XYZ file of C-alpha atoms in Angstrom:
571
model
C 26.014 -89.629 48.186
C 24.587 -86.290 49.219
C 25.012 -82.923 48.116
C 25.175 -79.714 50.201
C 27.320 -76.615 50.888
C 25.240 -74.175 48.788
C 23.813 -70.952 50.062
C 21.803 -68.094 48.376
C 22.202 -67.012 45.466
C 23.315 -70.505 44.646
C 21.102 -73.457 45.043
C 20.317 -76.809 43.435
C 17.424 -76.111 41.183
C 13.844 -76.716 42.173
C 13.283 -76.764 45.671
C 16.803 -76.579 46.392
C 17.565 -80.183 47.186
C 20.122 -82.574 45.694
C 20.618 -83.249 42.728
C 18.530 -80.369 41.333
C 15.560 -80.744 39.164
C 17.233 -82.124 36.101
C 20.062 -83.692 38.025
C 20.366 -87.488 37.988
C 22.879 -88.205 40.850
C 21.574 -90.590 43.517
C 22.981 -91.972 46.663
C 25.377 -94.266 44.775
C 27.581 -94.096 41.901
C 29.219 -97.080 40.334
C 32.750 -97.191 39.381
C 33.651 -95.448 36.300
C 30.133 -94.249 36.028
C 28.866 -90.428 36.126
C 25.843 -88.517 36.891
C 24.750 -84.943 36.932
C 23.668 -82.155 39.315
C 21.872 -79.022 38.452
C 22.841 -75.815 40.446
C 21.058 -72.546 39.874
C 22.737 -68.888 40.389
C 20.048 -66.602 41.416
C 21.626 -63.349 42.337
C 19.765 -60.854 44.185
C 22.700 -58.398 44.516
C 24.940 -56.847 42.030
C 28.548 -58.024 41.985
C 30.609 -61.098 42.209
C 29.398 -63.862 44.496
C 31.074 -67.275 45.335
C 30.220 -70.604 46.947
C 31.257 -74.273 47.046
C 29.351 -77.180 45.901
C 30.042 -80.103 48.332
C 29.384 -83.975 47.578
C 29.579 -86.099 50.664
C 30.174 -89.901 49.965
C 31.556 -92.918 51.270
C 34.645 -94.139 49.503
C 34.305 -97.634 50.841
C 36.326 -97.063 53.726
C 35.662 -93.702 55.131
C 33.398 -90.740 54.708
C 34.950 -88.143 52.185
C 33.649 -85.201 50.106
C 34.202 -83.810 46.630
C 34.226 -79.846 46.497
C 33.872 -77.448 43.568
C 34.247 -73.800 43.873
C 31.653 -71.717 41.961
C 31.093 -67.984 41.240
C 28.831 -65.853 39.517
C 28.463 -62.078 38.904
C 24.959 -60.327 39.588
C 23.977 -57.812 37.197
C 20.734 -55.528 36.588
C 18.441 -56.885 33.975
C 18.245 -55.156 30.677
C 15.924 -52.030 30.584
C 15.107 -50.256 27.581
C 14.076 -46.487 27.724
C 13.228 -43.931 25.136
C 14.606 -40.492 24.573
C 12.166 -38.329 24.747
C 10.955 -40.130 27.784
C 7.394 -39.051 27.705
C 4.758 -38.892 25.089
C 6.107 -37.268 21.881
C 3.976 -34.810 20.104
C 4.718 -34.216 16.436
C 2.616 -30.975 16.710
C 0.484 -29.868 13.858
C 1.253 -31.155 10.540
C -0.309 -30.782 6.994
C -2.294 -33.504 5.691
C -0.134 -35.329 3.016
C 3.167 -34.157 4.845
C 5.587 -36.621 6.188
C 7.407 -35.571 9.441
C 10.194 -37.933 10.760
C 11.573 -38.040 14.193
C 14.553 -39.919 15.494
C 13.971 -41.477 18.820
C 16.902 -42.904 20.935
C 16.641 -46.263 22.671
C 18.991 -46.843 25.681
C 19.721 -50.039 27.692
C 20.072 -48.657 31.239
C 20.462 -52.426 32.564
C 23.767 -54.202 32.819
C 23.116 -56.979 30.319
C 22.078 -57.216 26.709
C 18.445 -56.890 25.602
C 17.719 -59.667 23.383
C 14.920 -60.733 21.090
C 13.908 -57.001 20.488
C 10.808 -56.979 18.486
C 8.373 -54.140 17.524
C 4.828 -54.388 18.644
C 3.399 -50.962 18.230
C 2.440 -48.413 15.570
C -0.849 -49.710 14.516
C -2.503 -46.659 12.897
C -2.016 -45.470 9.297
C -0.648 -42.064 10.656
C 2.429 -43.327 12.265
C 4.756 -45.782 10.794
C 8.550 -46.369 10.716
C 10.420 -44.454 8.073
C 10.444 -46.756 4.938
C 7.718 -48.851 6.351
C 9.556 -51.261 8.660
C 11.385 -51.251 11.949
C 13.791 -49.480 12.746
C 12.922 -47.005 9.894
C 16.453 -46.541 8.976
C 17.608 -46.203 12.508
C 20.471 -48.230 14.187
C 18.438 -50.653 16.423
C 18.341 -54.276 15.680
C 17.210 -57.232 17.808
C 19.944 -56.981 20.432
C 21.075 -54.047 22.392
C 24.076 -54.244 24.598
C 23.728 -53.297 28.519
C 25.561 -50.584 30.514
C 23.939 -47.541 28.557
C 24.311 -48.722 25.004
C 21.963 -47.017 22.758
C 20.430 -47.148 19.131
C 17.970 -45.315 17.350
C 14.691 -45.657 15.556
C 12.885 -43.224 13.026
C 9.187 -42.771 13.104
C 7.125 -40.823 10.656
C 3.874 -38.916 11.243
C 1.812 -38.890 7.927
C -1.494 -37.353 8.977
C -4.234 -38.346 6.464
C -7.136 -36.436 8.233
C -7.832 -33.440 9.971
C -7.656 -33.586 13.805
C -5.667 -35.408 16.514
C -3.817 -38.593 16.055
C -2.579 -40.925 18.544
C -0.356 -44.321 18.623
C 2.273 -46.098 20.683
C 5.895 -47.133 19.796
C 6.297 -50.522 21.706
C 8.972 -53.115 21.923
C 8.980 -56.528 23.589
C 12.508 -57.984 24.469
C 14.206 -60.490 26.793
C 15.726 -58.617 29.726
C 17.912 -61.551 30.899
C 15.095 -62.465 33.356
C 11.932 -62.629 31.235
C 10.324 -61.207 28.143
C 9.123 -57.688 29.040
C 7.858 -54.690 26.926
C 8.516 -50.922 26.924
C 6.311 -48.290 25.027
C 6.203 -44.559 24.524
C 2.977 -42.815 23.257
C 3.271 -40.580 20.211
C 0.707 -37.817 19.208
C 0.100 -35.522 16.219
C -2.508 -33.174 14.905
C -3.632 -33.200 11.041
C -4.481 -30.018 9.544
C -5.234 -28.559 6.167
C -1.974 -27.316 4.358
C -0.983 -23.609 4.571
C -3.104 -21.672 1.842
C -2.240 -18.038 0.888
C -4.994 -15.797 -0.159
C -5.698 -12.000 -0.605
C -8.281 -10.734 1.909
C -8.075 -7.097 1.133
C -6.772 -4.779 -1.381
C -8.743 -6.086 -4.324
C -12.352 -6.865 -4.645
C -11.821 -10.572 -5.415
C -9.209 -12.686 -3.433
C -8.786 -14.949 -6.242
C -8.785 -12.234 -8.945
C -5.030 -12.018 -8.788
C -4.816 -8.507 -9.995
C -3.614 -5.226 -8.360
C -4.656 -2.543 -10.549
C -3.155 0.846 -9.985
C -5.405 2.449 -12.797
C -4.168 5.487 -14.410
C -1.237 7.443 -12.776
C 0.373 10.634 -13.863
C 3.936 10.213 -14.977
C 6.238 11.249 -12.255
C 3.863 10.437 -9.496
C 4.006 7.553 -7.098
C 1.184 5.379 -5.721
C 1.230 2.691 -3.147
C -1.381 -0.279 -3.049
C -1.644 -2.271 -0.068
C -2.305 -5.970 -0.103
C -3.518 -7.869 2.918
C -2.744 -11.539 2.635
C -3.934 -14.338 4.944
C -2.916 -17.990 5.595
C -6.330 -19.756 5.761
C -4.676 -23.176 6.161
C -4.100 -25.024 9.342
C -0.401 -25.128 9.310
C 2.165 -22.221 9.111
C 3.354 -21.140 5.731
C 7.189 -21.636 5.952
C 10.183 -20.653 3.742
C 7.997 -17.395 3.130
C 9.548 -14.852 0.738
C 8.471 -12.244 -1.854
C 9.870 -11.792 -5.245
C 9.059 -10.922 -8.908
C 8.724 -7.313 -8.965
C 10.880 -4.907 -10.939
C 10.819 -1.168 -11.884
C 8.521 0.711 -11.829
C 7.163 -1.631 -9.098
C 8.697 -2.333 -5.744
C 7.826 -3.629 -2.484
C 7.965 -0.538 -0.442
C 7.030 -2.085 3.127
C 5.663 -5.399 4.494
C 4.710 -6.861 7.826
C 5.150 -10.183 6.434
C 7.662 -12.659 7.941
C 8.725 -16.081 7.972
C 6.713 -18.056 8.814
C 3.235 -16.956 8.528
C 1.145 -18.784 10.998
C -2.222 -20.485 10.444
C -4.946 -17.884 10.434
C -2.360 -14.984 10.492
C -2.456 -11.969 8.299
C 0.327 -9.584 7.073
C 0.426 -6.663 4.684
C 2.531 -5.887 1.494
C 2.759 -2.471 0.141
C 3.628 -2.274 -3.601
C 4.690 1.205 -4.913
C 4.093 2.018 -8.503
C 6.484 4.819 -9.612
C 6.442 4.995 -13.555
C 9.258 6.668 -15.265
C 7.556 6.347 -18.869
C 4.178 6.601 -20.038
C 2.082 3.611 -21.277
C 0.863 0.464 -19.617
C 3.052 -1.494 -17.085
C 2.261 -4.913 -15.833
C 4.233 -7.182 -13.532
C 3.682 -10.149 -11.239
C 4.327 -10.434 -7.368
C 5.496 -14.004 -6.438
C 4.655 -15.206 -2.806
C 6.920 -18.222 -2.287
C 6.197 -20.564 0.647
C 5.969 -24.173 1.851
C 2.375 -25.249 2.615
C 3.719 -27.873 4.899
C 3.748 -30.463 2.199
C 5.410 -28.758 -0.877
C 6.761 -25.569 -2.168
C 4.076 -23.163 -3.464
C 4.006 -20.198 -5.502
C 1.140 -17.708 -5.060
C 1.105 -14.986 -7.927
C -0.588 -11.597 -7.753
C -0.624 -9.412 -11.042
C -0.017 -5.853 -10.998
C -0.954 -3.477 -13.423
C -0.828 0.387 -14.047
C -0.913 2.952 -16.856
C 1.084 6.010 -16.775
C -0.162 9.125 -18.531
C 0.487 12.825 -18.768
C -0.281 14.892 -15.570
C -3.611 16.704 -15.605
C -3.314 19.985 -17.427
C -6.365 22.592 -16.825
C -6.927 25.349 -19.197
C -9.578 28.206 -18.794
C -11.339 29.474 -21.800
C -11.002 32.908 -23.271
C -8.175 35.329 -24.128
C -5.850 36.812 -21.571
C -7.004 38.925 -19.957
C -10.896 38.334 -20.353
C -12.629 41.907 -20.762
C -16.070 42.071 -19.376
C -16.425 45.367 -21.028
C -18.100 48.518 -19.774
C -20.722 47.576 -17.021
C -22.747 50.355 -15.250
C -22.487 50.753 -11.630
C -25.321 48.582 -9.818
C -25.266 46.189 -12.466
C -24.018 42.374 -12.431
C -22.642 40.841 -15.469
C -21.871 37.050 -15.397
C -19.537 35.098 -17.697
C -19.212 31.405 -17.983
C -15.632 29.986 -18.143
C -14.953 26.646 -19.385
C -12.350 24.596 -17.474
C -10.888 21.707 -19.676
C -8.481 18.985 -18.697
C -6.259 18.294 -21.606
C -3.952 15.939 -19.526
C -4.143 12.080 -19.292
C -5.231 11.767 -15.754
C -8.046 13.204 -13.560
C -7.324 16.667 -11.861
C -8.279 16.417 -8.231
C -8.668 18.813 -5.164
C -10.026 21.555 -7.586
C -10.928 24.646 -5.729
C -11.329 28.248 -6.645
C -9.143 31.213 -5.772
C -8.201 34.655 -6.777
C -11.146 37.260 -7.132
C -9.849 39.426 -4.289
C -11.456 42.576 -5.153
C -14.985 43.572 -4.454
C -15.543 44.075 -8.270
C -15.511 40.331 -9.190
C -16.929 37.387 -7.310
C -18.259 33.801 -8.229
C -21.782 33.924 -9.156
C -24.513 34.784 -6.685
C -22.961 32.947 -3.726
C -19.324 34.293 -3.939
C -18.243 30.700 -3.782
C -16.669 28.246 -6.377
C -17.859 27.394 -8.802
C -20.636 29.938 -9.070
C -24.311 28.971 -8.459
C -24.837 27.633 -11.916
C -21.241 26.464 -12.571
C -20.604 22.712 -12.942
C -17.022 22.137 -11.702
C -16.564 20.208 -8.577
C -13.608 18.699 -6.570
C -12.251 16.598 -9.482
C -12.203 16.604 -13.434
C -11.496 13.417 -15.454
C -9.002 13.577 -18.313
C -10.516 14.962 -21.443
C -13.577 16.494 -19.553
C -14.743 19.922 -18.991
C -16.827 21.931 -16.549
C -17.849 25.569 -15.980
C -17.226 28.272 -13.462
C -19.163 31.350 -13.585
C -17.703 34.806 -12.522
C -19.648 38.113 -12.251
C -18.251 41.531 -12.653
C -20.087 43.964 -10.500
C -18.113 47.343 -10.389
C -18.309 49.365 -7.268
C -16.975 52.440 -8.729
C -16.231 53.948 -12.175
C -12.968 53.197 -13.866
C -10.952 50.222 -14.943
C -10.851 47.141 -12.552
C -8.886 44.096 -12.758
C -8.627 40.635 -10.684
C -7.567 37.189 -11.450
C -9.500 33.932 -11.632
C -7.513 31.133 -10.265
C -8.153 27.372 -10.151
C -6.009 25.312 -7.803
C -5.773 21.424 -8.422
C -3.599 18.364 -8.030
C -2.335 17.276 -11.279
C -1.563 13.667 -10.074
C 1.866 14.792 -9.328
C 1.496 17.637 -7.019
C -0.418 20.864 -6.269
C -0.584 23.324 -9.117
C -2.788 26.077 -10.532
C -4.129 27.781 -13.593
C -5.215 31.334 -13.666
C -7.116 33.804 -16.197
C -6.672 37.541 -15.825
C -9.981 39.637 -15.476
C -10.546 43.237 -16.492
C -13.731 45.379 -16.907
C -14.755 49.064 -16.707
C -17.186 50.599 -14.306
C -19.379 53.361 -15.723
C -22.304 55.415 -14.624
C -25.607 53.910 -15.878
C -26.978 55.262 -19.077
C -29.203 58.421 -18.808
C -31.621 59.501 -21.555
C -32.649 63.232 -21.761
C -35.140 64.854 -24.046
C -34.595 68.329 -25.432
C -36.812 71.418 -25.202
C -37.558 71.022 -21.403
C -38.873 71.518 -18.988
C -42.035 71.343 -21.296
C -42.501 72.082 -24.817
C -45.548 74.167 -26.246
C -46.329 73.701 -29.846
C -48.186 77.126 -29.630
C -51.403 77.417 -31.764
C -52.108 75.734 -35.070
C -55.051 75.761 -37.322
C -57.756 73.105 -37.094
C -57.074 70.271 -39.324
C -53.481 71.395 -39.830
C -50.408 69.874 -38.159
C -46.945 70.771 -36.822
C -43.982 68.435 -36.473
C -41.211 68.944 -33.933
C -37.872 67.361 -33.547
C -36.876 66.316 -30.100
C -33.265 65.294 -29.687
C -32.471 62.224 -27.266
C -29.275 62.193 -25.560
C -27.501 59.430 -23.659
C -25.692 61.456 -20.762
C -24.499 58.234 -19.152
C -21.546 55.754 -19.431
C -23.062 52.826 -20.962
C -25.538 52.117 -23.822
C -29.003 52.770 -23.149
C -30.944 49.561 -24.432
C -34.390 48.417 -24.951
C -35.515 51.936 -25.998
C -39.245 52.127 -26.871
C -41.832 54.713 -26.726
C -44.989 54.990 -24.600
C -48.115 55.594 -26.615
C -49.613 58.961 -26.258
C -52.850 59.346 -24.286
C -54.434 61.744 -26.730
C -55.045 61.481 -30.347
C -53.696 65.067 -30.944
C -50.138 63.920 -30.522
C -48.286 61.149 -32.445
C -45.038 60.332 -34.107
C -44.911 61.870 -37.414
C -46.050 59.204 -39.859
C -47.782 57.370 -37.255
C -44.806 55.290 -35.680
C -41.556 55.675 -33.670
C -39.289 57.426 -34.263
C -41.329 59.491 -36.749
C -40.753 60.634 -40.059
C -37.161 62.010 -40.266
C -36.397 60.474 -36.819
C -33.346 58.269 -36.464
C -33.657 56.840 -32.964
C -33.616 53.067 -32.583
C -33.790 50.606 -29.753
C -30.172 51.361 -28.485
C -28.273 54.637 -28.162
C -24.712 54.536 -27.189
C -23.215 56.271 -24.263
C -22.479 59.978 -25.151
C -24.687 59.933 -28.377
C -27.923 61.507 -29.421
C -30.722 60.819 -32.014
C -33.867 62.533 -32.977
C -37.657 61.556 -32.822
C -40.440 63.614 -34.511
C -43.578 64.308 -32.922
C -46.720 65.621 -34.595
C -49.351 67.810 -33.081
C -52.790 67.994 -34.937
C -56.556 68.095 -34.354
C -59.847 68.359 -36.347
C -61.362 70.275 -33.350
C -60.514 73.620 -31.571
C -59.124 73.417 -28.018
C -56.118 73.461 -25.689
C -54.371 70.148 -25.664
C -51.475 68.567 -23.633
C -49.759 65.052 -23.287
C -46.295 63.495 -22.234
C -43.767 62.388 -24.677
C -42.159 59.293 -22.740
C -39.473 57.095 -23.729
C -38.788 53.852 -21.785
C -35.314 52.228 -21.741
C -32.836 50.150 -19.700
C -29.936 52.017 -18.206
C -27.785 48.797 -17.738
C -29.065 48.212 -14.515
C -32.885 48.477 -14.504
C -35.633 49.980 -16.562
C -35.948 53.695 -16.609
C -37.952 56.412 -18.585
C -37.471 59.943 -19.916
C -40.265 62.081 -20.493
C -41.205 65.561 -21.699
C -44.576 67.293 -21.183
C -45.917 68.699 -24.427
C -48.870 70.871 -25.312
C -50.545 73.064 -27.908
C -53.655 75.093 -29.108
C -55.874 74.288 -31.990
C -57.937 77.329 -33.322
C -59.707 78.217 -36.406
C -57.769 78.487 -39.664
C -56.544 82.126 -40.709
C -59.396 83.910 -42.651
C -58.858 87.172 -44.502
C -61.642 89.637 -45.264
C -61.710 93.206 -47.035
C -63.099 96.492 -46.108
C -64.668 97.747 -48.018
C -65.775 94.852 -49.877
C -66.315 95.389 -52.656
C -64.303 98.460 -53.359
C -65.990 100.873 -56.090
C -63.251 103.200 -57.690
C -66.203 104.978 -59.619
C -65.316 106.294 -63.034
C -61.768 107.439 -63.488
C -60.359 109.122 -66.694
C -57.900 107.313 -68.949
C -54.373 108.231 -67.942
C -55.152 109.221 -64.488
C -54.730 107.227 -61.197
C -57.254 106.593 -58.432
C -56.001 105.322 -55.194
C -58.269 103.608 -52.618
C -57.116 101.940 -49.272
C -58.506 98.375 -48.758
C -58.125 97.105 -45.247
C -57.298 93.361 -45.130
C -58.537 91.551 -41.844
C -57.561 87.946 -40.450
C -60.499 86.898 -38.637
C -59.202 83.294 -37.928
C -57.179 81.952 -34.944
C -53.675 81.517 -36.672
C -51.658 83.542 -38.584
C -52.228 83.840 -42.392
């Protein structure tokens, strides 16, 4: 017996010789006996292939052969591929999060892959969902050929910050031998998203946006800048929580807020009632691991708008002021409202007769007002009246300010009268002569002082006489019987009494001088005075004595006696 007829892809196993490696047929086969041959099909082409096994033998009389047709179909080995086909990157994920991805495994070969076994995912950061292959996917130990597919689900669970790498790997029998396939996976662990406030309040962890005190009817906007200081985007980002009188009037924030990114939120406070108002802004987001809520308290207090008042009655009267004089007056500005008045400035005073003290600028050189005035506080402005002509003058003091709602003002009318300065005149001009008086005698004279100006003369005081022969009667101003004082009203008059006396003869002179303030500056009025002191009157008789002689009773004797005044003054 001998075998033959086989051609590639068919052959006896082993080196190709009859009966094959594991065949036991030999050259002879006894009657009713059997033996085996081993034929291998080793296709190198895809498709149906045929051949014939031929056994040649001698049947005892002649040479004969036994044939057996054989066929087989060549197919491609099982080949497992992944989708996606190259390294899959889970991206940046938060520590503590779990991110799943479903991979598709496809057998692109013609025959089934068998004995599929997981041999990868050795790090703690990557694992099959649920912990074991195929992670809830559809893959098993066998996958049919010709494009059949299944799925595996792999989780990325970063435990530390930084990059992580691993490999999904299978071993399987492809119909020819045990082979493997793999797919690298990578991901980066980062800190979870973390929202903080970086501006709009002094402390990012203070959680309080304070509008302070706001005037009822006004609006104010407070801008918060928030930042994601985590390593992953804040997703599912929304704003909520505020209700009237608060609202979010504008924002640059969107969903998501990327790692390191910032955005702004404008919160508007528009109170419709007085008193404190509080609320809470909620910033809702997912930090990459779980839902989070960041809260920011908001507070405000609505009060009455600022209300400025100016002291004094309406209008304020500076009175009568002499031309050339400057009279200041301090006006008190008070804020009786509930919020600060801002943008204070002086206005009015358009005439040349009134001005802010010294500089002409608000609030006057010694005024204390500035650009703002807190609630319940007061300050001063100083206004001067400096009439440029006689007559009644008027103007208006105006203080402009913002009451917390808008621009407004408060005013006080001003009036005053310009008049000529005080002018004192002494009677008996241009000089007064006492005439002659007797030595050791005296003569008093009343001088009338008249104010011919339009305002009071003040600070009236005498100047001491330069000689002892003249003085105020009684020794002090205004003299006995005098009625002048230190002030003399406009158009009024008064008297002073000056005495002339001496113990020696002679001709004497002096000046009566009265100093005063005319309402502008120091002035004086004077009158030259003089007189003569002589011997007292002295009467003598001639003849002296007079002798009538002897005269009869009942008769009359007449004699003329001369009386002479030999003194210096009349007797």
